[in-house]
């Protein structure tokens, strides 16, 4: 059981706002803020390089924390500035060429899809869109049927940016393993919201970000690549951290996932991300998932009771992201109205979910995303505010 009073006391933002934008960027808990500002203070006092050296032990803890959170080994983790670049570093490293095929789904994150479109244009890679099943999640049986001799990658977003769907990643992982195809999972919205184990998920690549459900600082992200795969691929960019310069025209790639990192990075952010992963693990990811799922379900129920509100989350398993619209009010207007009452939510525009929204005949949607530090009272207050009864 999560001590909600305690986690709220450690989250000063709770006193200022009703924050249902955890899928955008969560409110930071004190230990994360202290790690970031503590490191920045040290940089100010003794110098940036010197501070990094002084904090080397603590900074190395980032790999242990993230590996522990994902059931991976520390050398299979890279620190990257955000989830998009993490995904890109792995995707563009894969030897995909003319005629190779990638299987993906309409819930794929916009920037990942754009990267795939770029490789389709540049290298003639073919993209196969797996249909949704009757519930709206990726149709795993159809995915298996669509695997052909040139299928080289399965790319899936675990929890999409635009709603509460949790795709059946483990089932997809089993299919991928049975066919010997690398499975790449975008866990940007699921990391920090639910337990993730790369062994169980069957993914060989996983990307995530710091600021969302993990409650880390902005400008931080991470990448997991299974060692055997990492050591067979060449990252799209190399520098003096991802390689060792061994001769004027020679270099050796860094072992494991470290080859996907940059030399220069947001060091205070690294400290903050380590603190965020430690904090999430201490709270307990199974307990987090249970509470977030329950609060999400309560919010759907409360919003369903508001006249004119439609709910749009699909799939069998739903998480803490709730997508909705109120008849006669644009989602951006709902967001502005609630912001005036100290209530945070966000909006997914059509341009962020083009294929999915077109398939479902949707334009923009409101997005309210709860976390474990939110309360039942906040859920009810949010629904009342959407209804227009004030906060
Ligand atoms: C599912 C999903 N993947 C990837 C991203 C991109 O994350 P970042 O902004 O850290 O690059 C997002 C951001 O909203 C997301 O929702």
mmCIF file of C-alpha atoms and ligand atoms in Angstrom:
data_model
loop_
_atom_site.group_PDB
_atom_site.id
_atom_site.type_symbol
_atom_site.label_atom_id
_atom_site.label_comp_id
_atom_site.label_asym_id
_atom_site.label_seq_id
_atom_site.Cartn_x
_atom_site.Cartn_y
_atom_site.Cartn_z
ATOM 1 C CA UNK A 1 0.000 0.000 0.000
ATOM 2 C CA UNK A 2 1.279 3.438 -0.908
ATOM 3 C CA UNK A 3 1.435 6.001 1.868
ATOM 4 C CA UNK A 4 -0.393 8.678 -0.125
ATOM 5 C CA UNK A 5 -0.063 11.345 2.579
ATOM 6 C CA UNK A 6 3.681 10.836 2.604
ATOM 7 C CA UNK A 7 4.211 10.885 -1.154
ATOM 8 C CA UNK A 8 2.073 14.019 -1.348
ATOM 9 C CA UNK A 9 4.111 15.667 1.402
ATOM 10 C CA UNK A 10 7.198 14.873 -0.674
ATOM 11 C CA UNK A 11 5.554 16.470 -3.734
ATOM 12 C CA UNK A 12 5.162 20.182 -2.961
ATOM 13 C CA UNK A 13 3.398 20.763 -6.270
ATOM 14 C CA UNK A 14 0.330 18.993 -4.851
ATOM 15 C CA UNK A 15 -0.364 22.090 -2.759
ATOM 16 C CA UNK A 16 -0.492 24.334 -5.814
ATOM 17 C CA UNK A 17 -2.233 22.337 -8.503
ATOM 18 C CA UNK A 18 -4.486 19.413 -9.226
ATOM 19 C CA UNK A 19 -2.099 17.763 -11.639
ATOM 20 C CA UNK A 20 -3.613 15.363 -14.152
ATOM 21 C CA UNK A 21 -0.880 15.865 -16.723
ATOM 22 C CA UNK A 22 1.427 13.082 -15.610
ATOM 23 C CA UNK A 23 1.543 11.763 -19.166
ATOM 24 C CA UNK A 24 3.009 15.161 -20.124
ATOM 25 C CA UNK A 25 5.393 15.722 -17.229
ATOM 26 C CA UNK A 26 4.702 14.564 -13.694
ATOM 27 C CA UNK A 27 5.238 16.616 -10.539
ATOM 28 C CA UNK A 28 8.730 15.969 -9.231
ATOM 29 C CA UNK A 29 9.173 14.503 -5.745
ATOM 30 C CA UNK A 30 11.667 16.156 -3.380
ATOM 31 C CA UNK A 31 14.486 13.591 -3.793
ATOM 32 C CA UNK A 32 14.544 14.240 -7.550
ATOM 33 C CA UNK A 33 14.581 17.989 -7.089
ATOM 34 C CA UNK A 34 17.317 17.674 -4.471
ATOM 35 C CA UNK A 35 19.437 15.474 -6.744
ATOM 36 C CA UNK A 36 19.182 17.922 -9.663
ATOM 37 C CA UNK A 37 19.627 21.133 -7.714
ATOM 38 C CA UNK A 38 22.290 19.556 -5.492
ATOM 39 C CA UNK A 39 24.337 18.676 -8.534
ATOM 40 C CA UNK A 40 23.814 22.093 -10.119
ATOM 41 C CA UNK A 41 24.955 23.704 -6.871
ATOM 42 C CA UNK A 42 28.094 21.591 -6.924
ATOM 43 C CA UNK A 43 28.732 22.599 -10.544
ATOM 44 C CA UNK A 44 28.409 26.240 -9.539
ATOM 45 C CA UNK A 45 30.773 25.785 -6.623
ATOM 46 C CA UNK A 46 33.552 23.630 -8.044
ATOM 47 C CA UNK A 47 33.048 23.454 -11.814
ATOM 48 C CA UNK A 48 31.074 21.181 -14.117
ATOM 49 C CA UNK A 49 33.756 18.602 -14.894
ATOM 50 C CA UNK A 50 34.947 18.550 -11.301
ATOM 51 C CA UNK A 51 31.387 18.084 -10.038
ATOM 52 C CA UNK A 52 30.890 15.152 -12.396
ATOM 53 C CA UNK A 53 34.080 13.539 -11.097
ATOM 54 C CA UNK A 54 33.075 14.166 -7.499
ATOM 55 C CA UNK A 55 29.660 12.600 -8.087
ATOM 56 C CA UNK A 56 30.930 9.732 -10.265
ATOM 57 C CA UNK A 57 29.785 7.017 -7.864
ATOM 58 C CA UNK A 58 26.285 8.390 -7.492
ATOM 59 C CA UNK A 59 25.976 9.009 -11.233
ATOM 60 C CA UNK A 60 26.972 5.434 -12.043
ATOM 61 C CA UNK A 61 24.013 4.411 -9.882
ATOM 62 C CA UNK A 62 21.754 5.545 -12.739
ATOM 63 C CA UNK A 63 22.579 2.408 -14.715
ATOM 64 C CA UNK A 64 21.970 0.138 -11.725
ATOM 65 C CA UNK A 65 18.622 1.779 -10.936
ATOM 66 C CA UNK A 66 17.301 1.675 -14.496
ATOM 67 C CA UNK A 67 18.609 -1.846 -15.063
ATOM 68 C CA UNK A 68 16.998 -2.930 -11.791
ATOM 69 C CA UNK A 69 13.730 -1.338 -12.834
ATOM 70 C CA UNK A 70 13.741 -3.119 -16.214
ATOM 71 C CA UNK A 71 15.222 -6.499 -15.322
ATOM 72 C CA UNK A 72 18.255 -5.680 -17.479
ATOM 73 C CA UNK A 73 22.017 -5.452 -16.902
ATOM 74 C CA UNK A 74 23.603 -2.019 -16.259
ATOM 75 C CA UNK A 75 25.715 -2.227 -19.440
ATOM 76 C CA UNK A 76 22.515 -2.639 -21.483
ATOM 77 C CA UNK A 77 21.327 0.860 -20.503
ATOM 78 C CA UNK A 78 22.198 4.168 -22.169
ATOM 79 C CA UNK A 79 21.366 7.640 -20.896
ATOM 80 C CA UNK A 80 19.870 9.682 -23.755
ATOM 81 C CA UNK A 81 18.318 13.140 -23.664
ATOM 82 C CA UNK A 82 14.740 11.999 -24.345
ATOM 83 C CA UNK A 83 12.703 9.004 -25.436
ATOM 84 C CA UNK A 84 12.580 10.050 -29.077
ATOM 85 C CA UNK A 85 16.350 10.209 -29.469
ATOM 86 C CA UNK A 86 16.702 6.985 -27.480
ATOM 87 C CA UNK A 87 14.329 5.250 -29.896
ATOM 88 C CA UNK A 88 16.097 6.859 -32.885
ATOM 89 C CA UNK A 89 19.560 5.792 -31.764
ATOM 90 C CA UNK A 90 18.479 2.167 -31.776
ATOM 91 C CA UNK A 91 16.174 2.285 -34.794
ATOM 92 C CA UNK A 92 18.634 4.003 -37.133
ATOM 93 C CA UNK A 93 21.340 1.581 -36.002
ATOM 94 C CA UNK A 94 19.424 -1.424 -37.307
ATOM 95 C CA UNK A 95 20.608 -2.700 -40.685
ATOM 96 C CA UNK A 96 17.269 -2.157 -42.434
ATOM 97 C CA UNK A 97 17.513 -1.916 -46.213
ATOM 98 C CA UNK A 98 15.549 -1.972 -49.450
ATOM 99 C CA UNK A 99 12.644 -4.406 -49.226
ATOM 100 C CA UNK A 100 12.982 -5.071 -45.501
ATOM 101 C CA UNK A 101 9.665 -4.789 -43.667
ATOM 102 C CA UNK A 102 8.707 -3.282 -40.315
ATOM 103 C CA UNK A 103 5.498 -4.267 -38.545
ATOM 104 C CA UNK A 104 3.858 -1.609 -36.420
ATOM 105 C CA UNK A 105 0.443 -0.384 -35.216
ATOM 106 C CA UNK A 106 -1.649 2.798 -35.424
ATOM 107 C CA UNK A 107 -0.905 3.516 -31.752
ATOM 108 C CA UNK A 108 2.779 4.029 -32.573
ATOM 109 C CA UNK A 109 4.167 7.329 -31.306
ATOM 110 C CA UNK A 110 4.174 10.060 -33.946
ATOM 111 C CA UNK A 111 7.946 10.677 -33.943
ATOM 112 C CA UNK A 112 8.716 6.940 -34.203
ATOM 113 C CA UNK A 113 6.347 6.668 -37.135
ATOM 114 C CA UNK A 114 8.019 9.674 -38.798
ATOM 115 C CA UNK A 115 11.404 7.974 -38.388
ATOM 116 C CA UNK A 116 10.010 4.884 -40.079
ATOM 117 C CA UNK A 117 8.595 7.008 -42.897
ATOM 118 C CA UNK A 118 12.033 8.560 -43.339
ATOM 119 C CA UNK A 119 13.656 5.129 -43.651
ATOM 120 C CA UNK A 120 10.934 4.087 -46.061
ATOM 121 C CA UNK A 121 11.831 7.079 -48.232
ATOM 122 C CA UNK A 122 15.588 6.888 -47.818
ATOM 123 C CA UNK A 123 16.206 3.167 -47.904
ATOM 124 C CA UNK A 124 13.052 1.631 -49.349
ATOM 125 C CA UNK A 125 12.003 -0.033 -46.099
ATOM 126 C CA UNK A 126 8.339 -1.164 -46.203
ATOM 127 C CA UNK A 127 5.962 -0.390 -43.321
ATOM 128 C CA UNK A 128 3.154 -2.806 -42.511
ATOM 129 C CA UNK A 129 0.387 -1.510 -40.271
ATOM 130 C CA UNK A 130 -1.074 -4.284 -38.126
ATOM 131 C CA UNK A 131 -4.820 -3.764 -37.609
ATOM 132 C CA UNK A 132 -6.463 -3.334 -34.216
ATOM 133 C CA UNK A 133 -8.609 -6.100 -32.792
ATOM 134 C CA UNK A 134 -12.221 -5.520 -31.780
ATOM 135 C CA UNK A 135 -11.130 -3.839 -28.549
ATOM 136 C CA UNK A 136 -8.764 -1.375 -30.229
ATOM 137 C CA UNK A 137 -5.439 -2.873 -29.149
ATOM 138 C CA UNK A 138 -2.911 -4.335 -31.588
ATOM 139 C CA UNK A 139 -4.298 -7.570 -33.065
ATOM 140 C CA UNK A 140 -1.635 -10.089 -32.086
ATOM 141 C CA UNK A 141 -2.989 -12.900 -34.277
ATOM 142 C CA UNK A 142 -3.062 -10.582 -37.304
ATOM 143 C CA UNK A 143 0.467 -9.448 -36.470
ATOM 144 C CA UNK A 144 1.673 -13.044 -36.536
ATOM 145 C CA UNK A 145 -0.070 -13.696 -39.841
ATOM 146 C CA UNK A 146 1.557 -10.607 -41.350
ATOM 147 C CA UNK A 147 5.102 -11.777 -40.597
ATOM 148 C CA UNK A 148 6.852 -12.537 -43.874
ATOM 149 C CA UNK A 149 10.350 -13.568 -44.939
ATOM 150 C CA UNK A 150 11.468 -9.911 -45.102
ATOM 151 C CA UNK A 151 10.008 -8.815 -41.729
ATOM 152 C CA UNK A 152 13.023 -7.505 -39.860
ATOM 153 C CA UNK A 153 11.482 -5.562 -36.966
ATOM 154 C CA UNK A 154 8.357 -5.317 -34.847
ATOM 155 C CA UNK A 155 7.968 -1.824 -33.360
ATOM 156 C CA UNK A 156 5.210 -1.192 -30.831
ATOM 157 C CA UNK A 157 4.250 1.561 -28.424
ATOM 158 C CA UNK A 158 3.249 0.029 -25.099
ATOM 159 C CA UNK A 159 0.984 2.871 -23.931
ATOM 160 C CA UNK A 160 0.232 5.460 -26.612
ATOM 161 C CA UNK A 161 0.430 9.171 -25.975
ATOM 162 C CA UNK A 162 -3.266 9.635 -26.848
ATOM 163 C CA UNK A 163 -5.093 7.327 -24.451
ATOM 164 C CA UNK A 164 -5.400 4.668 -21.789
ATOM 165 C CA UNK A 165 -4.653 1.646 -23.970
ATOM 166 C CA UNK A 166 -1.993 -0.782 -22.725
ATOM 167 C CA UNK A 167 -0.999 -2.846 -25.742
ATOM 168 C CA UNK A 168 -0.434 -6.580 -25.106
ATOM 169 C CA UNK A 169 3.346 -6.208 -25.328
ATOM 170 C CA UNK A 170 4.158 -9.568 -23.727
ATOM 171 C CA UNK A 171 2.081 -11.439 -26.298
ATOM 172 C CA UNK A 172 3.761 -9.513 -29.093
ATOM 173 C CA UNK A 173 7.125 -10.313 -27.522
ATOM 174 C CA UNK A 174 6.321 -14.026 -27.570
ATOM 175 C CA UNK A 175 5.423 -13.884 -31.266
ATOM 176 C CA UNK A 176 8.579 -11.912 -32.040
ATOM 177 C CA UNK A 177 10.732 -14.439 -30.170
ATOM 178 C CA UNK A 178 9.068 -17.400 -31.894
ATOM 179 C CA UNK A 179 9.948 -15.872 -35.276
ATOM 180 C CA UNK A 180 13.392 -14.572 -34.256
ATOM 181 C CA UNK A 181 12.489 -10.949 -35.077
ATOM 182 C CA UNK A 182 13.763 -8.056 -32.925
ATOM 183 C CA UNK A 183 10.961 -6.426 -30.933
ATOM 184 C CA UNK A 184 11.327 -2.734 -30.137
ATOM 185 C CA UNK A 185 9.069 -1.334 -27.429
ATOM 186 C CA UNK A 186 8.371 2.341 -26.787
ATOM 187 C CA UNK A 187 7.783 2.340 -23.030
ATOM 188 C CA UNK A 188 7.732 6.126 -22.718
ATOM 189 C CA UNK A 189 4.264 6.233 -21.109
ATOM 190 C CA UNK A 190 4.486 2.903 -19.270
ATOM 191 C CA UNK A 191 7.854 3.372 -17.520
ATOM 192 C CA UNK A 192 7.145 4.483 -13.975
ATOM 193 C CA UNK A 193 3.462 3.632 -14.319
ATOM 194 C CA UNK A 194 3.747 -0.170 -14.175
ATOM 195 C CA UNK A 195 6.358 -2.879 -13.687
ATOM 196 C CA UNK A 196 8.425 -3.552 -16.804
ATOM 197 C CA UNK A 197 10.663 -6.552 -17.282
ATOM 198 C CA UNK A 198 12.452 -6.820 -20.599
ATOM 199 C CA UNK A 199 12.708 -10.604 -20.220
ATOM 200 C CA UNK A 200 8.961 -10.988 -19.766
ATOM 201 C CA UNK A 201 8.168 -8.401 -22.401
ATOM 202 C CA UNK A 202 10.445 -10.181 -24.848
ATOM 203 C CA UNK A 203 11.759 -6.888 -26.213
ATOM 204 C CA UNK A 204 15.358 -6.415 -27.235
ATOM 205 C CA UNK A 205 15.071 -2.632 -27.419
ATOM 206 C CA UNK A 206 13.107 -0.392 -25.031
ATOM 207 C CA UNK A 207 13.017 3.389 -24.863
ATOM 208 C CA UNK A 208 11.720 5.681 -22.126
ATOM 209 C CA UNK A 209 11.753 9.213 -20.821
ATOM 210 C CA UNK A 210 12.423 10.730 -17.412
ATOM 211 C CA UNK A 211 9.790 13.397 -16.974
ATOM 212 C CA UNK A 212 6.533 11.464 -17.362
ATOM 213 C CA UNK A 213 5.361 8.700 -15.006
ATOM 214 C CA UNK A 214 8.907 8.232 -13.703
ATOM 215 C CA UNK A 215 8.706 11.759 -12.240
ATOM 216 C CA UNK A 216 12.260 12.645 -13.257
ATOM 217 C CA UNK A 217 13.570 15.918 -14.681
ATOM 218 C CA UNK A 218 12.844 17.136 -18.186
ATOM 219 C CA UNK A 219 15.546 16.575 -20.797
ATOM 220 C CA UNK A 220 16.309 13.027 -19.671
ATOM 221 C CA UNK A 221 15.614 9.676 -21.288
ATOM 222 C CA UNK A 222 17.026 6.190 -21.524
ATOM 223 C CA UNK A 223 17.498 3.266 -23.852
ATOM 224 C CA UNK A 224 17.777 -0.445 -23.198
ATOM 225 C CA UNK A 225 19.335 -2.621 -25.876
ATOM 226 C CA UNK A 226 19.991 -6.304 -25.232
ATOM 227 C CA UNK A 227 23.755 -6.814 -25.128
ATOM 228 C CA UNK A 228 23.924 -9.325 -27.983
ATOM 229 C CA UNK A 229 22.026 -6.911 -30.248
ATOM 230 C CA UNK A 230 23.820 -3.749 -29.071
ATOM 231 C CA UNK A 231 27.186 -5.284 -29.856
ATOM 232 C CA UNK A 232 26.152 -6.171 -33.406
ATOM 233 C CA UNK A 233 24.989 -2.716 -34.500
ATOM 234 C CA UNK A 234 26.602 0.610 -35.283
ATOM 235 C CA UNK A 235 24.871 3.704 -33.875
ATOM 236 C CA UNK A 236 23.866 6.380 -36.400
ATOM 237 C CA UNK A 237 26.268 8.885 -34.782
ATOM 238 C CA UNK A 238 29.574 8.261 -33.075
ATOM 239 C CA UNK A 239 31.638 10.453 -30.801
ATOM 240 C CA UNK A 240 34.355 10.146 -28.229
ATOM 241 C CA UNK A 241 32.050 8.533 -25.666
ATOM 242 C CA UNK A 242 30.423 5.994 -27.928
ATOM 243 C CA UNK A 243 33.799 4.923 -29.307
ATOM 244 C CA UNK A 244 37.508 4.664 -28.533
ATOM 245 C CA UNK A 245 39.642 6.382 -31.183
ATOM 246 C CA UNK A 246 42.343 3.839 -31.904
ATOM 247 C CA UNK A 247 44.012 5.247 -35.060
ATOM 248 C CA UNK A 248 43.570 8.158 -37.478
ATOM 249 C CA UNK A 249 40.893 6.248 -39.408
ATOM 250 C CA UNK A 250 39.923 3.670 -36.825
ATOM 251 C CA UNK A 251 37.699 3.462 -33.804
ATOM 252 C CA UNK A 252 36.220 0.800 -31.582
ATOM 253 C CA UNK A 253 32.641 1.066 -30.445
ATOM 254 C CA UNK A 254 32.007 1.210 -26.727
ATOM 255 C CA UNK A 255 30.729 -2.058 -25.306
ATOM 256 C CA UNK A 256 27.028 -2.675 -24.780
ATOM 257 C CA UNK A 257 24.507 0.145 -24.850
ATOM 258 C CA UNK A 258 27.073 2.808 -23.924
ATOM 259 C CA UNK A 259 27.711 3.170 -27.671
ATOM 260 C CA UNK A 260 24.346 4.971 -27.932
ATOM 261 C CA UNK A 261 25.337 7.778 -25.558
ATOM 262 C CA UNK A 262 26.685 11.300 -26.179
ATOM 263 C CA UNK A 263 29.810 12.619 -24.555
ATOM 264 C CA UNK A 264 28.163 15.805 -23.360
ATOM 265 C CA UNK A 265 24.988 15.401 -21.407
ATOM 266 C CA UNK A 266 22.765 16.924 -18.753
ATOM 267 C CA UNK A 267 24.700 15.616 -15.758
ATOM 268 C CA UNK A 268 22.361 17.067 -13.130
ATOM 269 C CA UNK A 269 19.567 15.408 -15.080
ATOM 270 C CA UNK A 270 21.377 12.084 -14.863
ATOM 271 C CA UNK A 271 21.497 12.488 -11.097
ATOM 272 C CA UNK A 272 17.794 13.389 -11.094
ATOM 273 C CA UNK A 273 16.833 10.446 -13.277
ATOM 274 C CA UNK A 274 18.722 8.079 -10.979
ATOM 275 C CA UNK A 275 16.835 9.538 -8.015
ATOM 276 C CA UNK A 276 13.530 9.187 -9.877
ATOM 277 C CA UNK A 277 14.101 5.523 -10.693
ATOM 278 C CA UNK A 278 15.180 4.868 -7.087
ATOM 279 C CA UNK A 279 12.074 6.641 -5.792
ATOM 280 C CA UNK A 280 9.722 4.717 -8.108
ATOM 281 C CA UNK A 281 11.276 1.414 -7.076
ATOM 282 C CA UNK A 282 11.019 2.339 -3.394
ATOM 283 C CA UNK A 283 7.328 3.198 -3.758
ATOM 284 C CA UNK A 284 6.956 -0.079 -5.668
ATOM 285 C CA UNK A 285 5.947 -0.384 -9.308
ATOM 286 C CA UNK A 286 3.282 -3.030 -8.711
ATOM 287 C CA UNK A 287 1.668 -0.828 -6.055
ATOM 288 C CA UNK A 288 1.958 2.177 -8.388
ATOM 289 C CA UNK A 289 0.227 0.284 -11.181
ATOM 290 C CA UNK A 290 -2.578 -0.858 -8.893
ATOM 291 C CA UNK A 291 -3.285 2.652 -7.635
ATOM 292 C CA UNK A 292 -2.932 4.373 -11.000
ATOM 293 C CA UNK A 293 -5.237 1.816 -12.641
ATOM 294 C CA UNK A 294 -7.843 2.254 -9.906
ATOM 295 C CA UNK A 295 -7.711 6.057 -10.071
ATOM 296 C CA UNK A 296 -7.919 5.923 -13.874
ATOM 297 C CA UNK A 297 -10.986 3.662 -13.689
ATOM 298 C CA UNK A 298 -12.604 5.956 -11.133
ATOM 299 C CA UNK A 299 -11.960 8.957 -13.355
ATOM 300 C CA UNK A 300 -13.524 7.226 -16.373
ATOM 301 C CA UNK A 301 -16.560 6.404 -14.277
ATOM 302 C CA UNK A 302 -16.857 9.937 -12.930
ATOM 303 C CA UNK A 303 -16.494 11.503 -16.370
ATOM 304 C CA UNK A 304 -18.980 9.049 -17.881
ATOM 305 C CA UNK A 305 -21.575 10.444 -15.492
ATOM 306 C CA UNK A 306 -21.073 13.985 -16.814
ATOM 307 C CA UNK A 307 -23.695 14.822 -19.466
ATOM 308 C CA UNK A 308 -22.111 15.335 -22.891
ATOM 309 C CA UNK A 309 -18.763 13.743 -22.025
ATOM 310 C CA UNK A 310 -17.525 10.918 -24.248
ATOM 311 C CA UNK A 311 -14.677 8.590 -23.299
ATOM 312 C CA UNK A 312 -12.251 7.228 -25.867
ATOM 313 C CA UNK A 313 -9.876 4.763 -24.241
ATOM 314 C CA UNK A 314 -9.638 1.472 -26.078
ATOM 315 C CA UNK A 315 -8.147 -1.956 -25.433
ATOM 316 C CA UNK A 316 -8.541 -4.721 -22.869
ATOM 317 C CA UNK A 317 -6.188 -3.307 -20.266
ATOM 318 C CA UNK A 318 -6.379 0.404 -19.458
ATOM 319 C CA UNK A 319 -3.965 2.569 -17.493
ATOM 320 C CA UNK A 320 -3.953 5.986 -15.849
ATOM 321 C CA UNK A 321 -4.386 7.997 -19.051
ATOM 322 C CA UNK A 322 -7.989 8.992 -19.691
ATOM 323 C CA UNK A 323 -8.973 10.443 -23.067
ATOM 324 C CA UNK A 324 -12.254 12.289 -23.324
ATOM 325 C CA UNK A 325 -14.175 15.096 -24.972
ATOM 326 C CA UNK A 326 -17.075 17.252 -23.892
ATOM 327 C CA UNK A 327 -19.755 17.931 -26.479
ATOM 328 C CA UNK A 328 -19.862 21.580 -27.475
ATOM 329 C CA UNK A 329 -16.454 22.412 -26.005
ATOM 330 C CA UNK A 330 -13.138 21.978 -27.817
ATOM 331 C CA UNK A 331 -10.629 20.026 -25.683
ATOM 332 C CA UNK A 332 -8.297 23.039 -25.757
ATOM 333 C CA UNK A 333 -11.124 25.172 -24.318
ATOM 334 C CA UNK A 334 -11.739 22.598 -21.564
ATOM 335 C CA UNK A 335 -8.028 22.663 -20.795
ATOM 336 C CA UNK A 336 -7.982 26.472 -20.590
ATOM 337 C CA UNK A 337 -11.111 26.561 -18.455
ATOM 338 C CA UNK A 338 -9.661 24.047 -15.979
ATOM 339 C CA UNK A 339 -6.268 25.787 -15.942
ATOM 340 C CA UNK A 340 -8.079 28.835 -14.591
ATOM 341 C CA UNK A 341 -9.084 26.696 -11.604
ATOM 342 C CA UNK A 342 -5.562 25.365 -10.963
ATOM 343 C CA UNK A 343 -6.328 22.057 -12.675
ATOM 344 C CA UNK A 344 -3.859 20.635 -15.194
ATOM 345 C CA UNK A 345 -4.747 18.366 -18.086
ATOM 346 C CA UNK A 346 -3.554 18.248 -21.681
ATOM 347 C CA UNK A 347 -4.816 17.863 -25.209
ATOM 348 C CA UNK A 348 -3.800 15.439 -27.941
ATOM 349 C CA UNK A 349 -4.182 17.216 -31.277
ATOM 350 C CA UNK A 350 -4.989 15.292 -34.440
ATOM 351 C CA UNK A 351 -1.418 15.873 -35.646
ATOM 352 C CA UNK A 352 -0.064 13.744 -32.781
ATOM 353 C CA UNK A 353 -2.229 10.726 -33.570
ATOM 354 C CA UNK A 354 -3.011 11.140 -37.250
ATOM 355 C CA UNK A 355 -3.540 7.503 -38.248
ATOM 356 C CA UNK A 356 -5.273 6.407 -35.057
ATOM 357 C CA UNK A 357 -7.627 9.388 -34.900
ATOM 358 C CA UNK A 358 -8.456 9.097 -38.608
ATOM 359 C CA UNK A 359 -9.332 5.399 -38.136
ATOM 360 C CA UNK A 360 -11.572 6.277 -35.201
ATOM 361 C CA UNK A 361 -13.052 9.442 -36.717
ATOM 362 C CA UNK A 362 -11.629 11.656 -33.990
ATOM 363 C CA UNK A 363 -10.179 15.125 -34.034
ATOM 364 C CA UNK A 364 -8.520 16.412 -30.843
ATOM 365 C CA UNK A 365 -9.057 14.743 -27.451
ATOM 366 C CA UNK A 366 -8.635 15.880 -23.893
ATOM 367 C CA UNK A 367 -6.149 13.846 -21.882
ATOM 368 C CA UNK A 368 -6.251 13.552 -18.104
ATOM 369 C CA UNK A 369 -3.507 11.387 -16.652
ATOM 370 C CA UNK A 370 -3.420 10.400 -12.988
ATOM 371 C CA UNK A 371 -0.556 9.235 -10.821
ATOM 372 C CA UNK A 372 -0.322 7.445 -7.501
ATOM 373 C CA UNK A 373 0.105 10.692 -5.557
ATOM 374 C CA UNK A 374 -3.273 11.927 -6.827
ATOM 375 C CA UNK A 375 -6.322 11.343 -4.681
ATOM 376 C CA UNK A 376 -9.885 10.123 -5.079
ATOM 377 C CA UNK A 377 -11.042 13.581 -4.028
ATOM 378 C CA UNK A 378 -9.021 15.106 -6.893
ATOM 379 C CA UNK A 379 -10.625 12.676 -9.330
ATOM 380 C CA UNK A 380 -14.085 13.759 -8.225
ATOM 381 C CA UNK A 381 -13.125 17.433 -8.268
ATOM 382 C CA UNK A 382 -11.740 17.073 -11.784
ATOM 383 C CA UNK A 383 -14.973 15.510 -13.058
ATOM 384 C CA UNK A 384 -17.033 18.245 -11.375
ATOM 385 C CA UNK A 385 -14.836 20.894 -13.011
ATOM 386 C CA UNK A 386 -15.271 19.282 -16.443
ATOM 387 C CA UNK A 387 -19.007 19.319 -15.805
ATOM 388 C CA UNK A 388 -18.672 23.043 -15.193
ATOM 389 C CA UNK A 389 -19.617 23.039 -11.548
ATOM 390 C CA UNK A 390 -16.350 24.691 -10.554
ATOM 391 C CA UNK A 391 -13.530 23.375 -8.416
HETATM 392 C C1 LIG B 1 4.347 7.003 -26.331
HETATM 393 C C2 LIG B 1 5.385 8.071 -26.419
HETATM 394 N N1 LIG B 1 6.573 7.778 -26.971
HETATM 395 C C3 LIG B 1 7.549 8.691 -27.076
HETATM 396 C C4 LIG B 1 7.354 9.981 -26.630
HETATM 397 C C5 LIG B 1 8.465 10.966 -26.814
HETATM 398 O O1 LIG B 1 9.111 11.230 -25.620
HETATM 399 P P1 LIG B 1 10.164 12.422 -25.554
HETATM 400 O O2 LIG B 1 9.346 13.684 -25.624
HETATM 401 O O3 LIG B 1 10.859 12.229 -24.246
HETATM 402 O O4 LIG B 1 11.072 12.290 -26.706
HETATM 403 C C6 LIG B 1 6.143 10.340 -26.049
HETATM 404 C C7 LIG B 1 5.922 11.719 -25.578
HETATM 405 O O5 LIG B 1 4.836 12.149 -25.337
HETATM 406 C C8 LIG B 1 5.139 9.356 -25.934
HETATM 407 O O6 LIG B 1 3.953 9.653 -25.401
#
